[in-house]
PDB file of C-alpha atoms in Angstrom:
ATOM      1  CA  MET A 229       0.050  -0.173  -0.342  1.00  0.00           C
ATOM      2  CA  GLU A 230       2.734   2.218   1.057  1.00  0.00           C
ATOM      3  CA  ASP A 231       4.729   1.779  -2.694  1.00  0.00           C
ATOM      4  CA  PHE A 232       0.832   2.732  -4.208  1.00  0.00           C
ATOM      5  CA  ALA A 233       1.011   5.362  -2.078  1.00  0.00           C
ATOM      6  CA  ASP A 234       4.123   6.673  -2.764  1.00  0.00           C
ATOM      7  CA  GLN A 235       3.219   6.537  -6.976  1.00  0.00           C
ATOM      8  CA  MET A 236       0.379   8.945  -6.546  1.00  0.00           C
ATOM      9  CA  ARG A 237       2.636  11.052  -5.040  1.00  0.00           C
ATOM     10  CA  VAL A 238       4.464  10.697  -7.222  1.00  0.00           C
ATOM     11  CA  LEU A 239       1.930  11.124  -9.474  1.00  0.00           C
ATOM     12  CA  GLN A 240       0.362  14.163  -8.049  1.00  0.00           C
ATOM     13  CA  ARG A 241       4.144  15.509  -8.411  1.00  0.00           C
ATOM     14  CA  GLU A 242       4.003  15.026 -12.225  1.00  0.00           C
ATOM     15  CA  CYS A 243       0.876  15.124 -14.175  1.00  0.00           C
ATOM     16  CA  ALA A 244      -1.053  18.095 -14.442  1.00  0.00           C
ATOM     17  CA  TRP A 245      -3.822  16.682 -14.116  1.00  0.00           C
ATOM     18  CA  LYS A 246      -4.076  15.067 -10.873  1.00  0.00           C
ATOM     19  CA  ARG A 247      -1.951  18.133  -9.380  1.00  0.00           C
ATOM     20  CA  GLU A 248      -5.431  19.963 -10.302  1.00  0.00           C
ATOM     21  CA  GLN A 249      -7.399  17.711  -8.661  1.00  0.00           C
ATOM     22  CA  THR A 250      -9.261  18.440  -5.291  1.00  0.00           C
ATOM     23  CA  HIS A 251     -11.545  16.430  -3.358  1.00  0.00           C
ATOM     24  CA  THR A 252     -15.089  17.952  -4.968  1.00  0.00           C
ATOM     25  CA  SER A 253     -13.830  17.453  -8.733  1.00  0.00           C
ATOM     26  CA  LEU A 254     -12.848  13.714  -7.831  1.00  0.00           C
ATOM     27  CA  ILE A 255     -17.073  12.925  -7.220  1.00  0.00           C
ATOM     28  CA  PRO A 256     -18.240  12.180  -9.764  1.00  0.00           C
ATOM     29  CA  TYR A 257     -15.236   9.606 -10.733  1.00  0.00           C
ATOM     30  CA  VAL A 258     -15.528   7.820  -6.569  1.00  0.00           C
ATOM     31  CA  ARG A 259     -19.381   7.616  -7.838  1.00  0.00           C
ATOM     32  CA  GLU A 260     -18.605   6.209 -10.690  1.00  0.00           C
ATOM     33  CA  GLU A 261     -16.081   3.459  -9.667  1.00  0.00           C
ATOM     34  CA  ALA A 262     -18.261   2.386  -6.878  1.00  0.00           C
ATOM     35  CA  GLU A 263     -21.168   1.937  -9.362  1.00  0.00           C
ATOM     36  CA  GLU A 264     -18.874  -0.367 -11.506  1.00  0.00           C
ATOM     37  CA  VAL A 265     -17.557  -2.044  -8.053  1.00  0.00           C
ATOM     38  CA  VAL A 266     -21.544  -2.724  -8.031  1.00  0.00           C
ATOM     39  CA  GLU A 267     -21.785  -3.965 -10.951  1.00  0.00           C
ATOM     40  CA  ALA A 268     -18.798  -6.410 -11.389  1.00  0.00           C
ATOM     41  CA  ILE A 269     -20.425  -7.833  -7.778  1.00  0.00           C
ATOM     42  CA  GLU A 270     -23.720  -8.150  -9.939  1.00  0.00           C
ATOM     43  CA  SER A 271     -21.708 -10.026 -12.642  1.00  0.00           C
ATOM     44  CA  GLY A 272     -20.188 -12.349 -10.775  1.00  0.00           C
ATOM     45  CA  ASP A 273     -17.176 -12.026 -12.745  1.00  0.00           C
ATOM     46  CA  PRO A 274     -14.067 -12.272  -9.833  1.00  0.00           C
ATOM     47  CA  ALA A 275     -11.691 -11.140 -12.053  1.00  0.00           C
ATOM     48  CA  ALA A 276     -13.460  -8.070 -13.222  1.00  0.00           C
ATOM     49  CA  LEU A 277     -14.804  -7.065  -9.085  1.00  0.00           C
ATOM     50  CA  CYS A 278     -10.951  -7.153  -8.469  1.00  0.00           C
ATOM     51  CA  ASP A 279      -9.998  -4.970 -11.074  1.00  0.00           C
ATOM     52  CA  GLU A 280     -12.622  -2.362 -10.558  1.00  0.00           C
ATOM     53  CA  LEU A 281     -11.376  -2.399  -6.002  1.00  0.00           C
ATOM     54  CA  GLY A 282      -8.528  -1.511  -7.398  1.00  0.00           C
ATOM     55  CA  ASP A 283      -9.965   1.236  -9.445  1.00  0.00           C
ATOM     56  CA  LEU A 284     -12.030   2.253  -6.307  1.00  0.00           C
ATOM     57  CA  LEU A 285      -9.135   2.213  -4.217  1.00  0.00           C
ATOM     58  CA  LEU A 286      -7.213   4.342  -6.396  1.00  0.00           C
ATOM     59  CA  GLN A 287      -9.723   7.071  -5.381  1.00  0.00           C
ATOM     60  CA  VAL A 288      -9.721   6.177  -1.564  1.00  0.00           C
ATOM     61  CA  VAL A 289      -5.221   7.051  -2.365  1.00  0.00           C
ATOM     62  CA  ILE A 290      -5.554  10.061  -4.440  1.00  0.00           C
ATOM     63  CA  HIS A 291      -8.124  11.260  -1.989  1.00  0.00           C
ATOM     64  CA  ALA A 292      -5.797  11.134   1.188  1.00  0.00           C
ATOM     65  CA  VAL A 293      -2.872  12.069  -0.913  1.00  0.00           C
ATOM     66  CA  ILE A 294      -4.381  15.261  -1.518  1.00  0.00           C
ATOM     67  CA  ALA A 295      -5.391  15.747   1.811  1.00  0.00           C
ATOM     68  CA  GLU A 296      -1.862  14.829   3.054  1.00  0.00           C
ATOM     69  CA  GLU A 297      -0.692  17.869   1.145  1.00  0.00           C
ATOM     70  CA  ALA A 298      -2.725  20.075   2.566  1.00  0.00           C
ATOM     71  CA  GLY A 299      -1.524  18.670   6.239  1.00  0.00           C
ATOM     72  CA  ASP A 300      -5.551  17.547   6.775  1.00  0.00           C
ATOM     73  CA  PHE A 301      -4.549  13.689   7.013  1.00  0.00           C
ATOM     74  CA  THR A 302      -2.506  10.458   6.347  1.00  0.00           C
ATOM     75  CA  LEU A 303      -3.453   7.243   4.595  1.00  0.00           C
ATOM     76  CA  ASP A 304      -1.772   5.463   8.177  1.00  0.00           C
ATOM     77  CA  ASP A 305      -4.730   7.835   9.616  1.00  0.00           C
ATOM     78  CA  VAL A 306      -7.229   6.558   7.134  1.00  0.00           C
ATOM     79  CA  ALA A 307      -6.259   2.707   7.874  1.00  0.00           C
ATOM     80  CA  ARG A 308      -6.352   3.698  11.776  1.00  0.00           C
ATOM     81  CA  GLY A 309      -9.195   4.771  11.904  1.00  0.00           C
ATOM     82  CA  VAL A 310     -11.083   2.382  10.556  1.00  0.00           C
ATOM     83  CA  ILE A 311      -9.405  -0.099  12.272  1.00  0.00           C
ATOM     84  CA  ALA A 312     -10.593   1.264  15.827  1.00  0.00           C
ATOM     85  CA  LYS A 313     -14.788   1.806  13.911  1.00  0.00           C
ATOM     86  CA  MET A 314     -14.787  -1.965  13.545  1.00  0.00           C
ATOM     87  CA  GLU A 315     -13.155  -2.880  17.065  1.00  0.00           C
ATOM     88  CA  ARG A 316     -15.737  -0.060  18.199  1.00  0.00           C
ATOM     89  CA  ARG A 317     -18.630  -1.629  16.260  1.00  0.00           C
ATOM     90  CA  ASN A 318     -17.502  -5.234  16.603  1.00  0.00           C
ATOM     91  CA  PRO A 319     -17.747  -5.215  20.282  1.00  0.00           C
ATOM     92  CA  HIS A 320     -18.702  -8.952  20.113  1.00  0.00           C
ATOM     93  CA  VAL A 321     -15.182  -9.766  18.076  1.00  0.00           C
ATOM     94  CA  PHE A 322     -13.146  -6.916  19.902  1.00  0.00           C
ATOM     95  CA  GLY A 323     -14.760  -6.889  23.307  1.00  0.00           C
ATOM     96  CA  ASP A 324     -16.399  -8.813  26.041  1.00  0.00           C
ATOM     97  CA  ALA A 325     -20.050  -8.030  23.955  1.00  0.00           C
ATOM     98  CA  VAL A 326     -21.785 -11.289  23.414  1.00  0.00           C
ATOM     99  CA  ALA A 327     -23.577 -12.258  20.130  1.00  0.00           C
ATOM    100  CA  THR A 328     -25.105 -15.279  19.355  1.00  0.00           C
ATOM    101  CA  ASP A 329     -26.517 -13.640  16.001  1.00  0.00           C
ATOM    102  CA  THR A 330     -27.090 -11.576  12.748  1.00  0.00           C
ATOM    103  CA  ALA A 331     -29.951  -9.628  14.700  1.00  0.00           C
ATOM    104  CA  GLU A 332     -27.723  -9.267  17.672  1.00  0.00           C
ATOM    105  CA  VAL A 333     -24.678  -8.217  15.817  1.00  0.00           C
ATOM    106  CA  MET A 334     -26.704  -5.231  13.691  1.00  0.00           C
ATOM    107  CA  ARG A 335     -28.309  -4.070  17.639  1.00  0.00           C
ATOM    108  CA  LEU A 336     -24.734  -3.799  18.277  1.00  0.00           C
ATOM    109  CA  TRP A 337     -23.163  -2.543  15.311  1.00  0.00           C
ATOM    110  CA  ASN A 338     -26.256   0.598  15.394  1.00  0.00           C
ATOM    111  CA  ALA A 339     -25.701   0.774  18.980  1.00  0.00           C
ATOM    112  CA  ALA A 340     -22.191   2.122  18.759  1.00  0.00           C
ATOM    113  CA  LYS A 341     -22.987   4.074  15.502  1.00  0.00           C
ATOM    114  CA  ALA A 342     -25.168   5.872  17.726  1.00  0.00           C
ATOM    115  CA  ALA A 343     -22.898   6.001  20.790  1.00  0.00           C
ATOM    116  CA  GLU A 344     -20.238   7.843  18.067  1.00  0.00           C
ATOM    117  CA  LYS A 345     -22.624   9.739  16.483  1.00  0.00           C
ATOM    118  CA  ALA A 346     -23.558  11.667  20.233  1.00  0.00           C
ATOM    119  CA  GLU A 347     -19.806  11.630  20.578  1.00  0.00           C
ATOM    120  CA  LYS A 348     -18.984  13.442  17.697  1.00  0.00           C
ATOM    121  CA  ALA A 349     -22.535  15.745  18.497  1.00  0.00           C
ATOM    122  CA  GLU A 350     -21.733  16.587  22.438  1.00  0.00           C
ATOM    123  CA  LYS A 351     -17.404  17.671  20.966  1.00  0.00           C
ATOM    124  CA  ALA A 352     -19.409  19.457  18.257  1.00  0.00           C
ATOM    125  CA  GLY A 353     -21.968  21.243  21.200  1.00  0.00           C
ATOM    126  CA  GLU A 354     -25.052  20.009  19.849  1.00  0.00           C
ATOM    127  CA  GLN A 355     -28.024  18.522  21.159  1.00  0.00           C
ATOM    128  CA  PRO A 356     -27.702  14.728  19.637  1.00  0.00           C
ATOM    129  CA  ARG A 357     -30.946  13.710  17.338  1.00  0.00           C
ATOM    130  CA  THR A 358     -33.150  10.592  18.734  1.00  0.00           C
ATOM    131  CA  SER A 359     -34.202  10.046  15.331  1.00  0.00           C
TER     132      SER A 359
END
């Protein structure tokens, strides 16, 4: 992954088109690549899915490189964030909670997600929404 990020950093420096891109200008490409992943899944073609996941990963990495250059966050920050999120939202795997079926797993996931939302709202000085 680091080699891929390094390649994207070089492209950001050396490619005029990539250098001009912003998070906003890349929105159509993120949407397009996500839709192509869905199409590949629906086709049942593992090679197509592998290819399209690579294209979607490209979008993640280019956004992370743009953010890194702006001093906002890095690809490592993205990875650390999603690892922490999976640990919080799967306490039946990474903690002491017990879930014996899918409904319990979803209840734990949704409770963790609601707690995250409430914490963000509290940090922002807002009242959490109940709906």
